[in-house]
Amino acid sequence: MPRTVLAGGAALAAAVVALVAVVGVVGWWAPSGSAPEPDHSARAESAATPTRTTTSSASSPRSVVGVGDSVTAGTNCDCAPFVARFAELLGARDGRPATATNLGVPGLTTHSLATQLTQAGPARSVAAADLVVVTIGANDLGPLEDRWEQGGCGPACLAPAVAAMARGLATDLARVKALGGSGQRVEVTTYWNVFEDGDVADRQRGAGFADWSDSVTVAANRAICATTRTFGDTCVDLYAPFLSADGNRNPTPLLSSDGDHPDAAGHALIARALLAATPR
């Protein structure tokens, strides 16, 4: 069955994006050409912050580190998650070995990722990485599903949650920047849907959910990319690869049986999207 997103969903997404600016995200995003002030509350003391070590040899392995939620972790997919697949594709394309470290944790939010990034082991891995891939934010928005099921969740309900998610992402990216420094590349993905999608969502959530969840996702993705750009990092779109540019493709063949996480084909698609966004 083709996936249909109604015109009302696009209008709702636009209203959410406009309201997000009012409730405070724009206040955190820096004007064009300026860098945002980092949130020092998410940083460890300087003595606990690893010093980034760069490699000088073009033949030495390139280190790819993935941080984020259950999408990064590969939940409900008995397969190699996209972090490992991306490193493999990168090495094959560039003729230079690439190692993969997957720090994804199911259930992680922007707040709990900030905590993880102050821990010694993850901090060392991120500090040593040549390239960090970040996928985070969907779990911040999870409580909105309950609001929708209890009678609806329009722009006034969505906007504060999207704004808070964006501020949390900014804290995470500030921490990554502090660990890795200017020589490190950071790529932040969006989502095809921050909730369930495809046939599972249609069957379990019923009428109206696809349209509503798409509007939340579009607003979240715009906030993710806007926040990412303020740090000079790269935002990698996953919406169009999964759903097509108009959002109407049914993503079921790319999702696991829960309708929420990528299957092997979905992880392979994410890896290819990351590769396409990464210069040689």
PDB file of N, CA and C in Angstrom, residues 145-241:
ATOM      1  N   GLU A 145       3.523  10.976  21.620  1.00  0.00           N
ATOM      2  CA  GLU A 145       2.593   9.938  21.167  1.00  0.00           C
ATOM      3  C   GLU A 145       1.436   9.781  22.138  1.00  0.00           C
ATOM      4  N   ASP A 146       1.748   9.810  23.443  1.00  0.00           N
ATOM      5  CA  ASP A 146       0.689   9.698  24.446  1.00  0.00           C
ATOM      6  C   ASP A 146      -0.272  10.872  24.350  1.00  0.00           C
ATOM      7  N   ARG A 147       0.280  12.055  24.109  1.00  0.00           N
ATOM      8  CA  ARG A 147      -0.575  13.232  23.984  1.00  0.00           C
ATOM      9  C   ARG A 147      -1.500  13.087  22.777  1.00  0.00           C
ATOM     10  N   TRP A 148      -0.948  12.572  21.671  1.00  0.00           N
ATOM     11  CA  TRP A 148      -1.753  12.395  20.470  1.00  0.00           C
ATOM     12  C   TRP A 148      -2.873  11.393  20.726  1.00  0.00           C
ATOM     13  N   GLU A 149      -2.554  10.289  21.389  1.00  0.00           N
ATOM     14  CA  GLU A 149      -3.544   9.251  21.652  1.00  0.00           C
ATOM     15  C   GLU A 149      -4.619   9.719  22.628  1.00  0.00           C
ATOM     16  N   GLN A 150      -4.273  10.689  23.461  1.00  0.00           N
ATOM     17  CA  GLN A 150      -5.224  11.188  24.454  1.00  0.00           C
ATOM     18  C   GLN A 150      -6.123  12.299  23.919  1.00  0.00           C
ATOM     19  N   GLY A 151      -6.004  12.584  22.631  1.00  0.00           N
ATOM     20  CA  GLY A 151      -6.909  13.575  22.080  1.00  0.00           C
ATOM     21  C   GLY A 151      -6.301  14.541  21.098  1.00  0.00           C
ATOM     22  N   GLY A 152      -5.016  14.375  20.818  1.00  0.00           N
ATOM     23  CA  GLY A 152      -4.409  15.237  19.816  1.00  0.00           C
ATOM     24  C   GLY A 152      -3.230  16.010  20.360  1.00  0.00           C
ATOM     25  N   CYS A 153      -2.364  16.428  19.435  1.00  0.00           N
ATOM     26  CA  CYS A 153      -1.167  17.190  19.808  1.00  0.00           C
ATOM     27  C   CYS A 153      -0.809  18.066  18.617  1.00  0.00           C
ATOM     28  N   GLY A 154      -1.310  19.294  18.629  1.00  0.00           N
ATOM     29  CA  GLY A 154      -1.081  20.225  17.540  1.00  0.00           C
ATOM     30  C   GLY A 154       0.176  21.044  17.733  1.00  0.00           C
ATOM     31  N   PRO A 155       0.325  22.124  16.966  1.00  0.00           N
ATOM     32  CA  PRO A 155       1.551  22.920  17.018  1.00  0.00           C
ATOM     33  C   PRO A 155       1.929  23.408  18.406  1.00  0.00           C
ATOM     34  N   ALA A 156       0.956  23.854  19.195  1.00  0.00           N
ATOM     35  CA  ALA A 156       1.273  24.363  20.527  1.00  0.00           C
ATOM     36  C   ALA A 156       1.796  23.267  21.443  1.00  0.00           C
ATOM     37  N   CYS A 157       1.421  22.034  21.157  1.00  0.00           N
ATOM     38  CA  CYS A 157       1.912  20.878  21.912  1.00  0.00           C
ATOM     39  C   CYS A 157       3.271  20.427  21.400  1.00  0.00           C
ATOM     40  N   LEU A 158       3.440  20.431  20.077  1.00  0.00           N
ATOM     41  CA  LEU A 158       4.667  19.912  19.479  1.00  0.00           C
ATOM     42  C   LEU A 158       5.857  20.844  19.641  1.00  0.00           C
ATOM     43  N   ALA A 159       5.632  22.132  19.464  1.00  0.00           N
ATOM     44  CA  ALA A 159       6.748  23.074  19.352  1.00  0.00           C
ATOM     45  C   ALA A 159       7.677  23.089  20.560  1.00  0.00           C
ATOM     46  N   PRO A 160       7.167  23.108  21.801  1.00  0.00           N
ATOM     47  CA  PRO A 160       8.097  23.111  22.933  1.00  0.00           C
ATOM     48  C   PRO A 160       8.979  21.872  22.984  1.00  0.00           C
ATOM     49  N   ALA A 161       8.421  20.714  22.611  1.00  0.00           N
ATOM     50  CA  ALA A 161       9.208  19.481  22.629  1.00  0.00           C
ATOM     51  C   ALA A 161      10.288  19.503  21.558  1.00  0.00           C
ATOM     52  N   VAL A 162       9.954  19.996  20.367  1.00  0.00           N
ATOM     53  CA  VAL A 162      10.951  20.094  19.299  1.00  0.00           C
ATOM     54  C   VAL A 162      12.040  21.089  19.686  1.00  0.00           C
ATOM     55  N   ALA A 163      11.643  22.201  20.299  1.00  0.00           N
ATOM     56  CA  ALA A 163      12.622  23.200  20.729  1.00  0.00           C
ATOM     57  C   ALA A 163      13.566  22.631  21.779  1.00  0.00           C
ATOM     58  N   ALA A 164      13.016  21.887  22.740  1.00  0.00           N
ATOM     59  CA  ALA A 164      13.854  21.290  23.783  1.00  0.00           C
ATOM     60  C   ALA A 164      14.804  20.258  23.187  1.00  0.00           C
ATOM     61  N   MET A 165      14.310  19.474  22.235  1.00  0.00           N
ATOM     62  CA  MET A 165      15.172  18.501  21.559  1.00  0.00           C
ATOM     63  C   MET A 165      16.331  19.187  20.858  1.00  0.00           C
ATOM     64  N   ALA A 166      16.050  20.292  20.175  1.00  0.00           N
ATOM     65  CA  ALA A 166      17.102  21.012  19.458  1.00  0.00           C
ATOM     66  C   ALA A 166      18.138  21.584  20.417  1.00  0.00           C
ATOM     67  N   ARG A 167      17.690  22.091  21.556  1.00  0.00           N
ATOM     68  CA  ARG A 167      18.646  22.598  22.539  1.00  0.00           C
ATOM     69  C   ARG A 167      19.506  21.468  23.091  1.00  0.00           C
ATOM     70  N   GLY A 168      18.892  20.302  23.300  1.00  0.00           N
ATOM     71  CA  GLY A 168      19.668  19.156  23.760  1.00  0.00           C
ATOM     72  C   GLY A 168      20.689  18.713  22.734  1.00  0.00           C
ATOM     73  N   LEU A 169      20.305  18.717  21.460  1.00  0.00           N
ATOM     74  CA  LEU A 169      21.247  18.366  20.398  1.00  0.00           C
ATOM     75  C   LEU A 169      22.404  19.351  20.369  1.00  0.00           C
ATOM     76  N   ALA A 170      22.113  20.623  20.564  1.00  0.00           N
ATOM     77  CA  ALA A 170      23.180  21.623  20.580  1.00  0.00           C
ATOM     78  C   ALA A 170      24.185  21.342  21.694  1.00  0.00           C
ATOM     79  N   THR A 171      23.693  20.938  22.855  1.00  0.00           N
ATOM     80  CA  THR A 171      24.593  20.568  23.948  1.00  0.00           C
ATOM     81  C   THR A 171      25.473  19.392  23.548  1.00  0.00           C
ATOM     82  N   ASP A 172      24.868  18.387  22.894  1.00  0.00           N
ATOM     83  CA  ASP A 172      25.632  17.217  22.455  1.00  0.00           C
ATOM     84  C   ASP A 172      26.713  17.602  21.448  1.00  0.00           C
ATOM     85  N   LEU A 173      26.352  18.418  20.479  1.00  0.00           N
ATOM     86  CA  LEU A 173      27.319  18.786  19.449  1.00  0.00           C
ATOM     87  C   LEU A 173      28.419  19.678  20.007  1.00  0.00           C
ATOM     88  N   ALA A 174      28.093  20.493  20.996  1.00  0.00           N
ATOM     89  CA  ALA A 174      29.128  21.296  21.648  1.00  0.00           C
ATOM     90  C   ALA A 174      30.135  20.389  22.350  1.00  0.00           C
ATOM     91  N   ARG A 175      29.631  19.327  22.966  1.00  0.00           N
ATOM     92  CA  ARG A 175      30.527  18.391  23.652  1.00  0.00           C
ATOM     93  C   ARG A 175      31.397  17.643  22.643  1.00  0.00           C
ATOM     94  N   VAL A 176      30.803  17.176  21.553  1.00  0.00           N
ATOM     95  CA  VAL A 176      31.580  16.501  20.512  1.00  0.00           C
ATOM     96  C   VAL A 176      32.653  17.436  19.972  1.00  0.00           C
ATOM     97  N   LYS A 177      32.280  18.689  19.741  1.00  0.00           N
ATOM     98  CA  LYS A 177      33.238  19.670  19.229  1.00  0.00           C
ATOM     99  C   LYS A 177      34.380  19.887  20.218  1.00  0.00           C
ATOM    100  N   ALA A 178      34.063  19.930  21.501  1.00  0.00           N
ATOM    101  CA  ALA A 178      35.098  20.123  22.515  1.00  0.00           C
ATOM    102  C   ALA A 178      36.054  18.935  22.569  1.00  0.00           C
ATOM    103  N   LEU A 179      35.521  17.742  22.343  1.00  0.00           N
ATOM    104  CA  LEU A 179      36.357  16.540  22.379  1.00  0.00           C
ATOM    105  C   LEU A 179      37.205  16.407  21.125  1.00  0.00           C
ATOM    106  N   GLY A 180      36.599  16.631  19.964  1.00  0.00           N
ATOM    107  CA  GLY A 180      37.266  16.314  18.708  1.00  0.00           C
ATOM    108  C   GLY A 180      38.047  17.432  18.072  1.00  0.00           C
ATOM    109  N   GLY A 181      37.647  18.644  18.294  1.00  0.00           N
ATOM    110  CA  GLY A 181      38.384  19.757  17.715  1.00  0.00           C
ATOM    111  C   GLY A 181      38.060  19.991  16.253  1.00  0.00           C
ATOM    112  N   SER A 182      38.761  20.938  15.661  1.00  0.00           N
ATOM    113  CA  SER A 182      38.446  21.410  14.315  1.00  0.00           C
ATOM    114  C   SER A 182      38.782  20.409  13.220  1.00  0.00           C
ATOM    115  N   GLY A 183      39.662  19.455  13.479  1.00  0.00           N
ATOM    116  CA  GLY A 183      40.042  18.506  12.442  1.00  0.00           C
ATOM    117  C   GLY A 183      39.087  17.347  12.282  1.00  0.00           C
ATOM    118  N   GLN A 184      38.089  17.270  13.137  1.00  0.00           N
ATOM    119  CA  GLN A 184      37.163  16.144  13.119  1.00  0.00           C
ATOM    120  C   GLN A 184      35.922  16.472  12.293  1.00  0.00           C
ATOM    121  N   ARG A 185      35.450  15.503  11.506  1.00  0.00           N
ATOM    122  CA  ARG A 185      34.218  15.672  10.742  1.00  0.00           C
ATOM    123  C   ARG A 185      33.059  15.083  11.542  1.00  0.00           C
ATOM    124  N   VAL A 186      31.953  15.812  11.612  1.00  0.00           N
ATOM    125  CA  VAL A 186      30.758  15.352  12.323  1.00  0.00           C
ATOM    126  C   VAL A 186      29.582  15.371  11.359  1.00  0.00           C
ATOM    127  N   GLU A 187      28.878  14.245  11.271  1.00  0.00           N
ATOM    128  CA  GLU A 187      27.692  14.132  10.428  1.00  0.00           C
ATOM    129  C   GLU A 187      26.511  13.758  11.309  1.00  0.00           C
ATOM    130  N   VAL A 188      25.433  14.500  11.187  1.00  0.00           N
ATOM    131  CA  VAL A 188      24.235  14.301  12.003  1.00  0.00           C
ATOM    132  C   VAL A 188      23.089  13.906  11.083  1.00  0.00           C
ATOM    133  N   THR A 189      22.471  12.775  11.344  1.00  0.00           N
ATOM    134  CA  THR A 189      21.376  12.323  10.487  1.00  0.00           C
ATOM    135  C   THR A 189      20.034  12.862  10.970  1.00  0.00           C
ATOM    136  N   THR A 190      19.112  12.959  10.035  1.00  0.00           N
ATOM    137  CA  THR A 190      17.716  13.198  10.375  1.00  0.00           C
ATOM    138  C   THR A 190      17.034  11.829  10.506  1.00  0.00           C
ATOM    139  N   TYR A 191      15.714  11.828  10.497  1.00  0.00           N
ATOM    140  CA  TYR A 191      14.929  10.595  10.598  1.00  0.00           C
ATOM    141  C   TYR A 191      13.927  10.523   9.449  1.00  0.00           C
ATOM    142  N   TRP A 192      13.557   9.311   9.064  1.00  0.00           N
ATOM    143  CA  TRP A 192      12.445   9.114   8.137  1.00  0.00           C
ATOM    144  C   TRP A 192      11.139   9.274   8.910  1.00  0.00           C
ATOM    145  N   ASN A 193      11.151   8.874  10.167  1.00  0.00           N
ATOM    146  CA  ASN A 193      10.012   9.063  11.061  1.00  0.00           C
ATOM    147  C   ASN A 193      10.523   8.918  12.482  1.00  0.00           C
ATOM    148  N   VAL A 194      10.137   9.812  13.360  1.00  0.00           N
ATOM    149  CA  VAL A 194      10.579   9.710  14.752  1.00  0.00           C
ATOM    150  C   VAL A 194       9.726   8.719  15.532  1.00  0.00           C
ATOM    151  N   PHE A 195       8.667   8.203  14.894  1.00  0.00           N
ATOM    152  CA  PHE A 195       7.816   7.185  15.502  1.00  0.00           C
ATOM    153  C   PHE A 195       7.750   5.973  14.566  1.00  0.00           C
ATOM    154  N   GLU A 196       6.763   5.098  14.782  1.00  0.00           N
ATOM    155  CA  GLU A 196       6.575   3.966  13.887  1.00  0.00           C
ATOM    156  C   GLU A 196       6.128   4.469  12.513  1.00  0.00           C
ATOM    157  N   ASP A 197       6.356   3.613  11.505  1.00  0.00           N
ATOM    158  CA  ASP A 197       5.992   4.007  10.145  1.00  0.00           C
ATOM    159  C   ASP A 197       5.569   2.770   9.374  1.00  0.00           C
ATOM    160  N   GLY A 198       5.157   2.982   8.151  1.00  0.00           N
ATOM    161  CA  GLY A 198       4.819   1.881   7.264  1.00  0.00           C
ATOM    162  C   GLY A 198       3.565   1.134   7.675  1.00  0.00           C
ATOM    163  N   ASP A 199       3.491  -0.128   7.266  1.00  0.00           N
ATOM    164  CA  ASP A 199       2.300  -0.939   7.503  1.00  0.00           C
ATOM    165  C   ASP A 199       2.019  -1.124   8.986  1.00  0.00           C
ATOM    166  N   VAL A 200       3.067  -1.241   9.800  1.00  0.00           N
ATOM    167  CA  VAL A 200       2.879  -1.436  11.241  1.00  0.00           C
ATOM    168  C   VAL A 200       2.166  -0.238  11.851  1.00  0.00           C
ATOM    169  N   ALA A 201       2.609   0.959  11.509  1.00  0.00           N
ATOM    170  CA  ALA A 201       1.965   2.159  12.046  1.00  0.00           C
ATOM    171  C   ALA A 201       0.522   2.267  11.580  1.00  0.00           C
ATOM    172  N   ASP A 202       0.272   1.969  10.305  1.00  0.00           N
ATOM    173  CA  ASP A 202      -1.095   2.037   9.790  1.00  0.00           C
ATOM    174  C   ASP A 202      -2.004   1.057  10.524  1.00  0.00           C
ATOM    175  N   ARG A 203      -1.479  -0.129  10.802  1.00  0.00           N
ATOM    176  CA  ARG A 203      -2.280  -1.170  11.444  1.00  0.00           C
ATOM    177  C   ARG A 203      -2.490  -0.893  12.935  1.00  0.00           C
ATOM    178  N   GLN A 204      -1.447  -0.459  13.622  1.00  0.00           N
ATOM    179  CA  GLN A 204      -1.515  -0.322  15.074  1.00  0.00           C
ATOM    180  C   GLN A 204      -1.995   1.049  15.535  1.00  0.00           C
ATOM    181  N   ARG A 205      -1.715   2.080  14.750  1.00  0.00           N
ATOM    182  CA  ARG A 205      -2.034   3.438  15.197  1.00  0.00           C
ATOM    183  C   ARG A 205      -3.312   3.991  14.590  1.00  0.00           C
ATOM    184  N   GLY A 206      -3.680   3.503  13.427  1.00  0.00           N
ATOM    185  CA  GLY A 206      -4.949   3.905  12.851  1.00  0.00           C
ATOM    186  C   GLY A 206      -4.922   5.222  12.105  1.00  0.00           C
ATOM    187  N   ALA A 207      -6.122   5.670  11.757  1.00  0.00           N
ATOM    188  CA  ALA A 207      -6.290   6.851  10.909  1.00  0.00           C
ATOM    189  C   ALA A 207      -5.713   8.096  11.574  1.00  0.00           C
ATOM    190  N   GLY A 208      -5.049   8.885  10.771  1.00  0.00           N
ATOM    191  CA  GLY A 208      -4.527  10.162  11.240  1.00  0.00           C
ATOM    192  C   GLY A 208      -3.107  10.123  11.752  1.00  0.00           C
ATOM    193  N   PHE A 209      -2.631   8.942  12.143  1.00  0.00           N
ATOM    194  CA  PHE A 209      -1.298   8.897  12.755  1.00  0.00           C
ATOM    195  C   PHE A 209      -0.198   9.184  11.744  1.00  0.00           C
ATOM    196  N   ALA A 210      -0.310   8.630  10.530  1.00  0.00           N
ATOM    197  CA  ALA A 210       0.743   8.833   9.529  1.00  0.00           C
ATOM    198  C   ALA A 210       0.914  10.314   9.217  1.00  0.00           C
ATOM    199  N   ASP A 211      -0.205  11.010   9.073  1.00  0.00           N
ATOM    200  CA  ASP A 211      -0.161  12.439   8.772  1.00  0.00           C
ATOM    201  C   ASP A 211       0.462  13.216   9.933  1.00  0.00           C
ATOM    202  N   TRP A 212       0.031  12.908  11.140  1.00  0.00           N
ATOM    203  CA  TRP A 212       0.546  13.611  12.321  1.00  0.00           C
ATOM    204  C   TRP A 212       2.022  13.312  12.555  1.00  0.00           C
ATOM    205  N   SER A 213       2.401  12.029  12.504  1.00  0.00           N
ATOM    206  CA  SER A 213       3.798  11.673  12.774  1.00  0.00           C
ATOM    207  C   SER A 213       4.732  12.257  11.721  1.00  0.00           C
ATOM    208  N   ASP A 214       4.241  12.366  10.488  1.00  0.00           N
ATOM    209  CA  ASP A 214       5.059  12.996   9.454  1.00  0.00           C
ATOM    210  C   ASP A 214       5.300  14.471   9.770  1.00  0.00           C
ATOM    211  N   SER A 215       4.281  15.152  10.277  1.00  0.00           N
ATOM    212  CA  SER A 215       4.446  16.570  10.606  1.00  0.00           C
ATOM    213  C   SER A 215       5.448  16.751  11.735  1.00  0.00           C
ATOM    214  N   VAL A 216       5.415  15.862  12.724  1.00  0.00           N
ATOM    215  CA  VAL A 216       6.394  15.929  13.816  1.00  0.00           C
ATOM    216  C   VAL A 216       7.795  15.689  13.268  1.00  0.00           C
ATOM    217  N   THR A 217       7.918  14.701  12.404  1.00  0.00           N
ATOM    218  CA  THR A 217       9.226  14.352  11.845  1.00  0.00           C
ATOM    219  C   THR A 217       9.803  15.482  11.010  1.00  0.00           C
ATOM    220  N   VAL A 218       8.983  16.093  10.164  1.00  0.00           N
ATOM    221  CA  VAL A 218       9.464  17.202   9.333  1.00  0.00           C
ATOM    222  C   VAL A 218       9.959  18.347  10.210  1.00  0.00           C
ATOM    223  N   ALA A 219       9.198  18.686  11.246  1.00  0.00           N
ATOM    224  CA  ALA A 219       9.616  19.761  12.149  1.00  0.00           C
ATOM    225  C   ALA A 219      10.898  19.387  12.886  1.00  0.00           C
ATOM    226  N   ALA A 220      10.984  18.146  13.353  1.00  0.00           N
ATOM    227  CA  ALA A 220      12.186  17.698  14.060  1.00  0.00           C
ATOM    228  C   ALA A 220      13.399  17.723  13.143  1.00  0.00           C
ATOM    229  N   ASN A 221      13.225  17.251  11.916  1.00  0.00           N
ATOM    230  CA  ASN A 221      14.350  17.227  10.972  1.00  0.00           C
ATOM    231  C   ASN A 221      14.859  18.630  10.660  1.00  0.00           C
ATOM    232  N   ARG A 222      13.943  19.571  10.506  1.00  0.00           N
ATOM    233  CA  ARG A 222      14.369  20.948  10.245  1.00  0.00           C
ATOM    234  C   ARG A 222      15.158  21.500  11.431  1.00  0.00           C
ATOM    235  N   ALA A 223      14.700  21.192  12.632  1.00  0.00           N
ATOM    236  CA  ALA A 223      15.410  21.652  13.825  1.00  0.00           C
ATOM    237  C   ALA A 223      16.773  20.983  13.945  1.00  0.00           C
ATOM    238  N   ILE A 224      16.840  19.687  13.633  1.00  0.00           N
ATOM    239  CA  ILE A 224      18.114  18.964  13.682  1.00  0.00           C
ATOM    240  C   ILE A 224      19.113  19.587  12.715  1.00  0.00           C
ATOM    241  N   CYS A 225      18.681  19.831  11.481  1.00  0.00           N
ATOM    242  CA  CYS A 225      19.609  20.377  10.486  1.00  0.00           C
ATOM    243  C   CYS A 225      20.019  21.805  10.813  1.00  0.00           C
ATOM    244  N   ALA A 226      19.083  22.611  11.282  1.00  0.00           N
ATOM    245  CA  ALA A 226      19.428  23.989  11.625  1.00  0.00           C
ATOM    246  C   ALA A 226      20.442  24.024  12.762  1.00  0.00           C
ATOM    247  N   THR A 227      20.244  23.195  13.766  1.00  0.00           N
ATOM    248  CA  THR A 227      21.187  23.137  14.882  1.00  0.00           C
ATOM    249  C   THR A 227      22.539  22.632  14.411  1.00  0.00           C
ATOM    250  N   THR A 228      22.525  21.613  13.580  1.00  0.00           N
ATOM    251  CA  THR A 228      23.770  21.041  13.059  1.00  0.00           C
ATOM    252  C   THR A 228      24.587  22.081  12.310  1.00  0.00           C
ATOM    253  N   ARG A 229      23.924  22.863  11.494  1.00  0.00           N
ATOM    254  CA  ARG A 229      24.644  23.852  10.683  1.00  0.00           C
ATOM    255  C   ARG A 229      25.312  24.930  11.523  1.00  0.00           C
ATOM    256  N   THR A 230      24.751  25.254  12.684  1.00  0.00           N
ATOM    257  CA  THR A 230      25.373  26.290  13.508  1.00  0.00           C
ATOM    258  C   THR A 230      26.743  25.865  14.022  1.00  0.00           C
ATOM    259  N   PHE A 231      27.000  24.577  14.037  1.00  0.00           N
ATOM    260  CA  PHE A 231      28.302  24.074  14.475  1.00  0.00           C
ATOM    261  C   PHE A 231      29.237  23.799  13.297  1.00  0.00           C
ATOM    262  N   GLY A 232      28.781  24.107  12.088  1.00  0.00           N
ATOM    263  CA  GLY A 232      29.591  23.834  10.913  1.00  0.00           C
ATOM    264  C   GLY A 232      29.650  22.366  10.568  1.00  0.00           C
ATOM    265  N   ASP A 233      28.711  21.579  11.106  1.00  0.00           N
ATOM    266  CA  ASP A 233      28.679  20.148  10.837  1.00  0.00           C
ATOM    267  C   ASP A 233      27.751  19.841   9.663  1.00  0.00           C
ATOM    268  N   THR A 234      27.728  18.587   9.247  1.00  0.00           N
ATOM    269  CA  THR A 234      26.968  18.169   8.070  1.00  0.00           C
ATOM    270  C   THR A 234      25.699  17.442   8.478  1.00  0.00           C
ATOM    271  N   CYS A 235      24.560  17.907   7.974  1.00  0.00           N
ATOM    272  CA  CYS A 235      23.287  17.237   8.223  1.00  0.00           C
ATOM    273  C   CYS A 235      23.008  16.281   7.066  1.00  0.00           C
ATOM    274  N   VAL A 236      22.785  15.021   7.393  1.00  0.00           N
ATOM    275  CA  VAL A 236      22.561  13.984   6.381  1.00  0.00           C
ATOM    276  C   VAL A 236      21.089  13.576   6.408  1.00  0.00           C
ATOM    277  N   ASP A 237      20.392  13.843   5.328  1.00  0.00           N
ATOM    278  CA  ASP A 237      18.962  13.569   5.247  1.00  0.00           C
ATOM    279  C   ASP A 237      18.689  12.082   5.080  1.00  0.00           C
ATOM    280  N   LEU A 238      17.802  11.541   5.920  1.00  0.00           N
ATOM    281  CA  LEU A 238      17.334  10.166   5.753  1.00  0.00           C
ATOM    282  C   LEU A 238      15.860  10.110   5.359  1.00  0.00           C
ATOM    283  N   TYR A 239      15.183  11.242   5.373  1.00  0.00           N
ATOM    284  CA  TYR A 239      13.760  11.276   5.039  1.00  0.00           C
ATOM    285  C   TYR A 239      13.538  10.881   3.580  1.00  0.00           C
ATOM    286  N   ALA A 240      14.193  11.580   2.668  1.00  0.00           N
ATOM    287  CA  ALA A 240      13.993  11.278   1.246  1.00  0.00           C
ATOM    288  C   ALA A 240      14.489   9.889   0.854  1.00  0.00           C
ATOM    289  N   PRO A 241      15.649   9.427   1.338  1.00  0.00           N
ATOM    290  CA  PRO A 241      16.068   8.076   0.966  1.00  0.00           C
ATOM    291  C   PRO A 241      15.065   6.992   1.378  1.00  0.00           C
TER     292      PRO A 241
END
